[in-house]
PDB file of C-alpha atoms in Angstrom:
ATOM      1  CA  UNK A   1      10.436 -31.245 -10.700  1.00 95.00           C
ATOM      2  CA  UNK A   2      14.117 -31.240 -10.572  1.00 97.00           C
ATOM      3  CA  UNK A   3      15.868 -28.651 -12.718  1.00 98.00           C
ATOM      4  CA  UNK A   4      19.575 -28.001 -13.151  1.00 98.00           C
ATOM      5  CA  UNK A   5      20.495 -24.800 -14.927  1.00 98.00           C
ATOM      6  CA  UNK A   6      24.148 -24.046 -16.040  1.00 98.00           C
ATOM      7  CA  UNK A   7      25.634 -20.672 -16.989  1.00 98.00           C
ATOM      8  CA  UNK A   8      28.785 -18.906 -17.322  1.00 97.00           C
ATOM      9  CA  UNK A   9      30.063 -20.585 -20.435  1.00 97.00           C
ATOM     10  CA  UNK A  10      31.653 -18.588 -23.450  1.00 97.00           C
ATOM     11  CA  UNK A  11      34.689 -18.018 -25.319  1.00 97.00           C
ATOM     12  CA  UNK A  12      38.123 -17.415 -23.445  1.00 97.00           C
ATOM     13  CA  UNK A  13      41.713 -17.321 -24.443  1.00 97.00           C
ATOM     14  CA  UNK A  14      44.120 -20.138 -23.508  1.00 97.00           C
ATOM     15  CA  UNK A  15      45.562 -19.260 -19.995  1.00 97.00           C
ATOM     16  CA  UNK A  16      42.242 -17.469 -19.166  1.00 98.00           C
ATOM     17  CA  UNK A  17      39.704 -18.192 -16.432  1.00 98.00           C
ATOM     18  CA  UNK A  18      35.946 -18.761 -16.381  1.00 98.00           C
ATOM     19  CA  UNK A  19      33.461 -19.511 -13.708  1.00 98.00           C
ATOM     20  CA  UNK A  20      30.466 -21.768 -14.402  1.00 98.00           C
ATOM     21  CA  UNK A  21      27.248 -21.838 -12.306  1.00 98.00           C
ATOM     22  CA  UNK A  22      24.603 -24.288 -11.835  1.00 98.00           C
ATOM     23  CA  UNK A  23      21.334 -23.409 -10.260  1.00 98.00           C
ATOM     24  CA  UNK A  24      19.388 -26.238  -8.679  1.00 98.00           C
ATOM     25  CA  UNK A  25      15.656 -26.318  -8.010  1.00 98.00           C
ATOM     26  CA  UNK A  26      12.892 -28.805  -7.331  1.00 98.00           C
ATOM     27  CA  UNK A  27      14.952 -30.887  -4.746  1.00 97.00           C
ATOM     28  CA  UNK A  28      16.687 -30.179  -1.337  1.00 97.00           C
ATOM     29  CA  UNK A  29      19.900 -28.885  -2.955  1.00 98.00           C
ATOM     30  CA  UNK A  30      21.762 -28.938   0.378  1.00 98.00           C
ATOM     31  CA  UNK A  31      21.345 -32.681   1.019  1.00 97.00           C
ATOM     32  CA  UNK A  32      22.870 -34.053  -2.334  1.00 97.00           C
ATOM     33  CA  UNK A  33      26.427 -34.258  -3.672  1.00 98.00           C
ATOM     34  CA  UNK A  34      26.917 -32.589  -7.089  1.00 98.00           C
ATOM     35  CA  UNK A  35      29.145 -33.348 -10.187  1.00 98.00           C
ATOM     36  CA  UNK A  36      30.574 -31.466 -13.089  1.00 98.00           C
ATOM     37  CA  UNK A  37      30.926 -33.622 -16.291  1.00 98.00           C
ATOM     38  CA  UNK A  38      32.194 -32.343 -19.572  1.00 98.00           C
ATOM     39  CA  UNK A  39      31.998 -33.509 -23.081  1.00 98.00           C
ATOM     40  CA  UNK A  40      34.450 -32.275 -25.781  1.00 98.00           C
ATOM     41  CA  UNK A  41      32.884 -31.914 -29.272  1.00 96.00           C
ATOM     42  CA  UNK A  42      32.175 -35.262 -30.768  1.00 95.00           C
ATOM     43  CA  UNK A  43      33.645 -37.007 -27.768  1.00 97.00           C
ATOM     44  CA  UNK A  44      32.525 -39.140 -24.757  1.00 98.00           C
ATOM     45  CA  UNK A  45      31.661 -37.959 -21.290  1.00 98.00           C
ATOM     46  CA  UNK A  46      34.469 -37.112 -18.921  1.00 98.00           C
ATOM     47  CA  UNK A  47      33.871 -36.660 -15.256  1.00 98.00           C
ATOM     48  CA  UNK A  48      35.476 -33.408 -13.879  1.00 98.00           C
ATOM     49  CA  UNK A  49      34.756 -32.851 -10.181  1.00 98.00           C
ATOM     50  CA  UNK A  50      32.504 -33.954  -7.408  1.00 98.00           C
ATOM     51  CA  UNK A  51      31.374 -32.154  -4.148  1.00 98.00           C
ATOM     52  CA  UNK A  52      29.647 -33.581  -1.229  1.00 97.00           C
ATOM     53  CA  UNK A  53      26.415 -32.225   0.389  1.00 97.00           C
ATOM     54  CA  UNK A  54      27.992 -29.799   2.523  1.00 96.00           C
ATOM     55  CA  UNK A  55      31.131 -28.740   0.653  1.00 96.00           C
ATOM     56  CA  UNK A  56      33.560 -30.579   3.022  1.00 97.00           C
ATOM     57  CA  UNK A  57      34.712 -33.129   0.386  1.00 97.00           C
ATOM     58  CA  UNK A  58      35.842 -32.232  -3.071  1.00 98.00           C
ATOM     59  CA  UNK A  59      37.444 -34.438  -5.628  1.00 98.00           C
ATOM     60  CA  UNK A  60      38.677 -33.346  -8.924  1.00 98.00           C
ATOM     61  CA  UNK A  61      39.863 -35.286 -12.085  1.00 98.00           C
ATOM     62  CA  UNK A  62      43.594 -35.552 -12.573  1.00 97.00           C
ATOM     63  CA  UNK A  63      43.195 -33.627 -15.894  1.00 97.00           C
ATOM     64  CA  UNK A  64      42.023 -30.611 -14.031  1.00 98.00           C
ATOM     65  CA  UNK A  65      43.551 -30.860 -10.543  1.00 97.00           C
ATOM     66  CA  UNK A  66      45.115 -27.638  -9.653  1.00 97.00           C
ATOM     67  CA  UNK A  67      43.444 -25.650 -12.202  1.00 98.00           C
ATOM     68  CA  UNK A  68      39.814 -26.236 -11.582  1.00 98.00           C
ATOM     69  CA  UNK A  69      37.860 -25.927  -8.292  1.00 98.00           C
ATOM     70  CA  UNK A  70      34.286 -27.022  -7.469  1.00 98.00           C
ATOM     71  CA  UNK A  71      32.342 -25.286  -4.798  1.00 98.00           C
ATOM     72  CA  UNK A  72      28.711 -24.681  -3.668  1.00 98.00           C
ATOM     73  CA  UNK A  73      26.627 -22.197  -1.889  1.00 98.00           C
ATOM     74  CA  UNK A  74      23.689 -23.917  -0.286  1.00 98.00           C
ATOM     75  CA  UNK A  75      21.960 -20.766   0.629  1.00 98.00           C
ATOM     76  CA  UNK A  76      21.726 -19.906  -3.159  1.00 98.00           C
ATOM     77  CA  UNK A  77      21.231 -23.631  -4.283  1.00 98.00           C
ATOM     78  CA  UNK A  78      24.175 -23.107  -6.500  1.00 98.00           C
ATOM     79  CA  UNK A  79      27.100 -25.215  -7.723  1.00 98.00           C
ATOM     80  CA  UNK A  80      30.221 -23.547  -9.167  1.00 98.00           C
ATOM     81  CA  UNK A  81      33.215 -24.486 -11.180  1.00 98.00           C
ATOM     82  CA  UNK A  82      36.128 -22.122 -11.197  1.00 98.00           C
ATOM     83  CA  UNK A  83      38.301 -22.808 -14.135  1.00 98.00           C
ATOM     84  CA  UNK A  84      41.807 -21.279 -14.319  1.00 98.00           C
ATOM     85  CA  UNK A  85      44.724 -21.705 -16.676  1.00 98.00           C
ATOM     86  CA  UNK A  86      42.405 -23.002 -19.491  1.00 98.00           C
ATOM     87  CA  UNK A  87      43.794 -24.916 -22.192  1.00 98.00           C
ATOM     88  CA  UNK A  88      42.449 -25.648 -25.607  1.00 97.00           C
ATOM     89  CA  UNK A  89      41.655 -29.223 -24.549  1.00 97.00           C
ATOM     90  CA  UNK A  90      39.286 -28.019 -21.886  1.00 98.00           C
ATOM     91  CA  UNK A  91      36.890 -26.918 -24.625  1.00 98.00           C
ATOM     92  CA  UNK A  92      33.642 -28.631 -24.075  1.00 98.00           C
ATOM     93  CA  UNK A  93      29.967 -28.692 -22.949  1.00 98.00           C
ATOM     94  CA  UNK A  94      30.077 -28.775 -19.232  1.00 98.00           C
ATOM     95  CA  UNK A  95      27.189 -30.436 -17.421  1.00 98.00           C
ATOM     96  CA  UNK A  96      26.176 -30.204 -13.794  1.00 98.00           C
ATOM     97  CA  UNK A  97      24.496 -33.321 -12.480  1.00 98.00           C
ATOM     98  CA  UNK A  98      22.938 -34.387  -9.129  1.00 98.00           C
ATOM     99  CA  UNK A  99      24.468 -37.420  -7.349  1.00 97.00           C
ATOM    100  CA  UNK A 100      22.003 -40.128  -6.094  1.00 92.00           C
ATOM    101  CA  UNK A 101      24.449 -42.484  -4.532  1.00 86.00           C
ATOM    102  CA  UNK A 102      23.315 -44.775  -7.226  1.00 87.00           C
ATOM    103  CA  UNK A 103      24.568 -42.810 -10.193  1.00 94.00           C
ATOM    104  CA  UNK A 104      23.835 -39.237 -11.520  1.00 97.00           C
ATOM    105  CA  UNK A 105      20.101 -38.998 -11.750  1.00 96.00           C
ATOM    106  CA  UNK A 106      19.482 -35.625 -13.081  1.00 97.00           C
ATOM    107  CA  UNK A 107      21.595 -33.392 -15.408  1.00 98.00           C
ATOM    108  CA  UNK A 108      21.393 -29.940 -16.786  1.00 98.00           C
ATOM    109  CA  UNK A 109      21.445 -29.073 -20.492  1.00 97.00           C
ATOM    110  CA  UNK A 110      25.060 -27.882 -20.374  1.00 98.00           C
ATOM    111  CA  UNK A 111      27.013 -24.695 -20.957  1.00 98.00           C
ATOM    112  CA  UNK A 112      29.522 -24.405 -23.776  1.00 98.00           C
ATOM    113  CA  UNK A 113      33.188 -23.445 -23.143  1.00 98.00           C
ATOM    114  CA  UNK A 114      35.307 -22.574 -26.096  1.00 98.00           C
ATOM    115  CA  UNK A 115      39.031 -21.943 -25.599  1.00 97.00           C
ATOM    116  CA  UNK A 116      40.502 -20.163 -28.378  1.00 93.00           C
ATOM    117  CA  UNK A 117      42.930 -17.347 -29.322  1.00 87.00           C
TER     118      UNK A 117
ATOM    119  CA  UNK B   1      43.375 -45.408 -12.321  1.00 90.00           C
ATOM    120  CA  UNK B   2      40.345 -47.330 -13.051  1.00 95.00           C
ATOM    121  CA  UNK B   3      39.618 -47.935 -16.788  1.00 97.00           C
ATOM    122  CA  UNK B   4      36.250 -49.062 -18.468  1.00 98.00           C
ATOM    123  CA  UNK B   5      36.241 -50.387 -21.962  1.00 98.00           C
ATOM    124  CA  UNK B   6      33.185 -50.182 -24.228  1.00 97.00           C
ATOM    125  CA  UNK B   7      32.695 -51.444 -27.846  1.00 93.00           C
ATOM    126  CA  UNK B   8      32.547 -48.365 -29.945  1.00 95.00           C
ATOM    127  CA  UNK B   9      29.415 -49.335 -31.831  1.00 97.00           C
ATOM    128  CA  UNK B  10      26.471 -51.695 -32.072  1.00 97.00           C
ATOM    129  CA  UNK B  11      23.914 -52.125 -34.874  1.00 97.00           C
ATOM    130  CA  UNK B  12      20.704 -53.866 -34.431  1.00 97.00           C
ATOM    131  CA  UNK B  13      17.331 -54.302 -36.364  1.00 97.00           C
ATOM    132  CA  UNK B  14      14.239 -53.113 -34.816  1.00 97.00           C
ATOM    133  CA  UNK B  15      12.554 -55.605 -32.710  1.00 97.00           C
ATOM    134  CA  UNK B  16      15.765 -57.288 -31.841  1.00 97.00           C
ATOM    135  CA  UNK B  17      18.058 -57.288 -28.935  1.00 98.00           C
ATOM    136  CA  UNK B  18      21.050 -55.024 -28.396  1.00 98.00           C
ATOM    137  CA  UNK B  19      23.825 -56.043 -26.123  1.00 98.00           C
ATOM    138  CA  UNK B  20      26.233 -53.429 -24.867  1.00 98.00           C
ATOM    139  CA  UNK B  21      29.286 -54.391 -22.847  1.00 98.00           C
ATOM    140  CA  UNK B  22      31.405 -52.509 -20.218  1.00 98.00           C
ATOM    141  CA  UNK B  23      34.723 -54.170 -19.289  1.00 98.00           C
ATOM    142  CA  UNK B  24      36.759 -53.555 -16.150  1.00 97.00           C
ATOM    143  CA  UNK B  25      39.019 -55.278 -13.825  1.00 97.00           C
ATOM    144  CA  UNK B  26      36.829 -57.153 -11.177  1.00 97.00           C
ATOM    145  CA  UNK B  27      33.959 -54.761 -12.166  1.00 97.00           C
ATOM    146  CA  UNK B  28      31.482 -57.119 -10.451  1.00 97.00           C
ATOM    147  CA  UNK B  29      32.726 -55.506  -7.229  1.00 96.00           C
ATOM    148  CA  UNK B  30      31.611 -52.173  -8.302  1.00 96.00           C
ATOM    149  CA  UNK B  31      28.089 -50.761  -8.830  1.00 97.00           C
ATOM    150  CA  UNK B  32      27.719 -50.002 -12.626  1.00 98.00           C
ATOM    151  CA  UNK B  33      25.410 -47.291 -13.867  1.00 98.00           C
ATOM    152  CA  UNK B  34      24.326 -46.797 -17.492  1.00 98.00           C
ATOM    153  CA  UNK B  35      23.329 -43.617 -19.288  1.00 98.00           C
ATOM    154  CA  UNK B  36      21.658 -42.924 -22.706  1.00 98.00           C
ATOM    155  CA  UNK B  37      22.520 -39.828 -24.623  1.00 98.00           C
ATOM    156  CA  UNK B  38      20.852 -38.735 -27.646  1.00 98.00           C
ATOM    157  CA  UNK B  39      22.412 -36.076 -29.994  1.00 95.00           C
ATOM    158  CA  UNK B  40      22.239 -32.573 -28.540  1.00 95.00           C
ATOM    159  CA  UNK B  41      20.748 -33.766 -25.201  1.00 97.00           C
ATOM    160  CA  UNK B  42      21.986 -34.349 -21.706  1.00 98.00           C
ATOM    161  CA  UNK B  43      22.638 -37.908 -20.585  1.00 98.00           C
ATOM    162  CA  UNK B  44      19.773 -39.873 -18.952  1.00 98.00           C
ATOM    163  CA  UNK B  45      20.303 -42.679 -16.331  1.00 98.00           C
ATOM    164  CA  UNK B  46      18.588 -45.765 -17.579  1.00 98.00           C
ATOM    165  CA  UNK B  47      20.181 -48.268 -15.258  1.00 98.00           C
ATOM    166  CA  UNK B  48      21.655 -47.955 -11.760  1.00 97.00           C
ATOM    167  CA  UNK B  49      23.307 -50.307  -9.329  1.00 97.00           C
ATOM    168  CA  UNK B  50      24.108 -52.977 -12.211  1.00 97.00           C
ATOM    169  CA  UNK B  51      20.364 -53.757 -12.902  1.00 97.00           C
ATOM    170  CA  UNK B  52      17.881 -51.439 -11.333  1.00 97.00           C
ATOM    171  CA  UNK B  53      15.636 -49.061 -13.482  1.00 97.00           C
ATOM    172  CA  UNK B  54      14.791 -45.519 -12.529  1.00 96.00           C
ATOM    173  CA  UNK B  55      11.211 -44.560 -12.751  1.00 95.00           C
ATOM    174  CA  UNK B  56       9.989 -44.142 -16.130  1.00 96.00           C
ATOM    175  CA  UNK B  57      12.642 -46.329 -17.837  1.00 97.00           C
ATOM    176  CA  UNK B  58      10.898 -49.137 -20.008  1.00 97.00           C
ATOM    177  CA  UNK B  59      11.430 -52.616 -18.759  1.00 97.00           C
ATOM    178  CA  UNK B  60      13.141 -53.354 -22.157  1.00 97.00           C
ATOM    179  CA  UNK B  61      16.294 -51.961 -20.506  1.00 98.00           C
ATOM    180  CA  UNK B  62      18.143 -54.353 -18.362  1.00 98.00           C
ATOM    181  CA  UNK B  63      21.587 -54.804 -16.839  1.00 98.00           C
ATOM    182  CA  UNK B  64      23.940 -57.328 -15.424  1.00 98.00           C
ATOM    183  CA  UNK B  65      27.386 -57.437 -13.934  1.00 98.00           C
ATOM    184  CA  UNK B  66      29.651 -60.384 -13.428  1.00 97.00           C
ATOM    185  CA  UNK B  67      33.373 -61.088 -13.421  1.00 97.00           C
ATOM    186  CA  UNK B  68      35.123 -58.412 -15.506  1.00 98.00           C
ATOM    187  CA  UNK B  69      32.000 -57.549 -17.620  1.00 98.00           C
ATOM    188  CA  UNK B  70      28.994 -55.513 -17.072  1.00 98.00           C
ATOM    189  CA  UNK B  71      26.112 -55.585 -19.657  1.00 98.00           C
ATOM    190  CA  UNK B  72      23.316 -53.423 -20.772  1.00 98.00           C
ATOM    191  CA  UNK B  73      20.607 -55.250 -22.730  1.00 98.00           C
ATOM    192  CA  UNK B  74      17.903 -53.537 -24.796  1.00 98.00           C
ATOM    193  CA  UNK B  75      15.193 -55.885 -25.678  1.00 98.00           C
ATOM    194  CA  UNK B  76      12.620 -55.256 -28.674  1.00 98.00           C
ATOM    195  CA  UNK B  77      14.726 -52.426 -29.868  1.00 98.00           C
ATOM    196  CA  UNK B  78      12.895 -49.199 -31.164  1.00 97.00           C
ATOM    197  CA  UNK B  79      14.135 -46.441 -33.345  1.00 97.00           C
ATOM    198  CA  UNK B  80      14.019 -44.184 -30.442  1.00 96.00           C
ATOM    199  CA  UNK B  81      16.619 -46.282 -28.732  1.00 97.00           C
ATOM    200  CA  UNK B  82      19.308 -44.995 -31.082  1.00 98.00           C
ATOM    201  CA  UNK B  83      21.806 -43.251 -29.040  1.00 98.00           C
ATOM    202  CA  UNK B  84      25.097 -43.385 -27.175  1.00 98.00           C
ATOM    203  CA  UNK B  85      25.338 -45.430 -24.177  1.00 98.00           C
ATOM    204  CA  UNK B  86      27.835 -44.839 -21.267  1.00 98.00           C
ATOM    205  CA  UNK B  87      28.756 -47.117 -18.481  1.00 98.00           C
ATOM    206  CA  UNK B  88      29.998 -45.432 -15.212  1.00 98.00           C
ATOM    207  CA  UNK B  89      31.456 -46.543 -11.844  1.00 98.00           C
ATOM    208  CA  UNK B  90      32.932 -44.856  -8.766  1.00 97.00           C
ATOM    209  CA  UNK B  91      36.693 -45.689  -8.305  1.00 95.00           C
ATOM    210  CA  UNK B  92      36.872 -46.179  -4.493  1.00 92.00           C
ATOM    211  CA  UNK B  93      40.706 -45.850  -4.309  1.00 94.00           C
ATOM    212  CA  UNK B  94      40.643 -42.226  -5.081  1.00 93.00           C
ATOM    213  CA  UNK B  95      36.886 -41.228  -4.931  1.00 93.00           C
ATOM    214  CA  UNK B  96      37.004 -40.472  -8.734  1.00 97.00           C
ATOM    215  CA  UNK B  97      34.158 -41.187 -11.136  1.00 97.00           C
ATOM    216  CA  UNK B  98      34.756 -43.018 -14.320  1.00 98.00           C
ATOM    217  CA  UNK B  99      32.908 -43.316 -17.558  1.00 98.00           C
ATOM    218  CA  UNK B 100      33.448 -45.722 -20.399  1.00 98.00           C
ATOM    219  CA  UNK B 101      34.111 -44.267 -23.823  1.00 98.00           C
ATOM    220  CA  UNK B 102      30.541 -44.909 -24.977  1.00 98.00           C
ATOM    221  CA  UNK B 103      28.773 -47.164 -27.435  1.00 98.00           C
ATOM    222  CA  UNK B 104      26.841 -45.967 -30.261  1.00 98.00           C
ATOM    223  CA  UNK B 105      23.705 -47.963 -30.834  1.00 98.00           C
ATOM    224  CA  UNK B 106      22.411 -47.709 -34.392  1.00 97.00           C
ATOM    225  CA  UNK B 107      19.005 -49.056 -35.371  1.00 97.00           C
ATOM    226  CA  UNK B 108      19.021 -50.431 -38.805  1.00 95.00           C
TER     227      UNK B 108
END
């Protein structure tokens, strides 16, 4: 069965950096695009970034452009999100999700990022 | 950038029908996907491409898309349907993905 497991969340000071990982299994990771989606406490879903199956196309939300970078290593079946210059408003649960060309069909359970001094 | 507008909350009695709307400019030209999210859980895709259901999603869930409004309909509502529901589209002008703000469905 498809599994997506995020890791790398934690507490970081404003201006700091963090790298999130998402390990995929149960499907051919290298043939699917992947997303990061976040959810601030008590708030709705916010799309963060997308990467296509081979990493040649990357798109980032305006709110994170220039600070966050999505990437993947298909040899390790792993998706990444490098987050730099973190702000208090970046605090959220970060989900990775598999793209199905018809929506996001599988989601991980999320990893919590807290930005606080 | 493309904006999706959802009613913040809907209340419905068990056995009745819940209607959740998602407004967007000419949304009928886009494929709309719907997600259910229960507290403390990851979202689940319940309708894709306006009206199709993934495997395992009950037939009680259906969708439509016309004009400037997409709709998710939940028939014969059950207590277990209480959740937040989000619509989502892809904005082809910039290859960004957009979620609505979500609708909280409360089962009375």
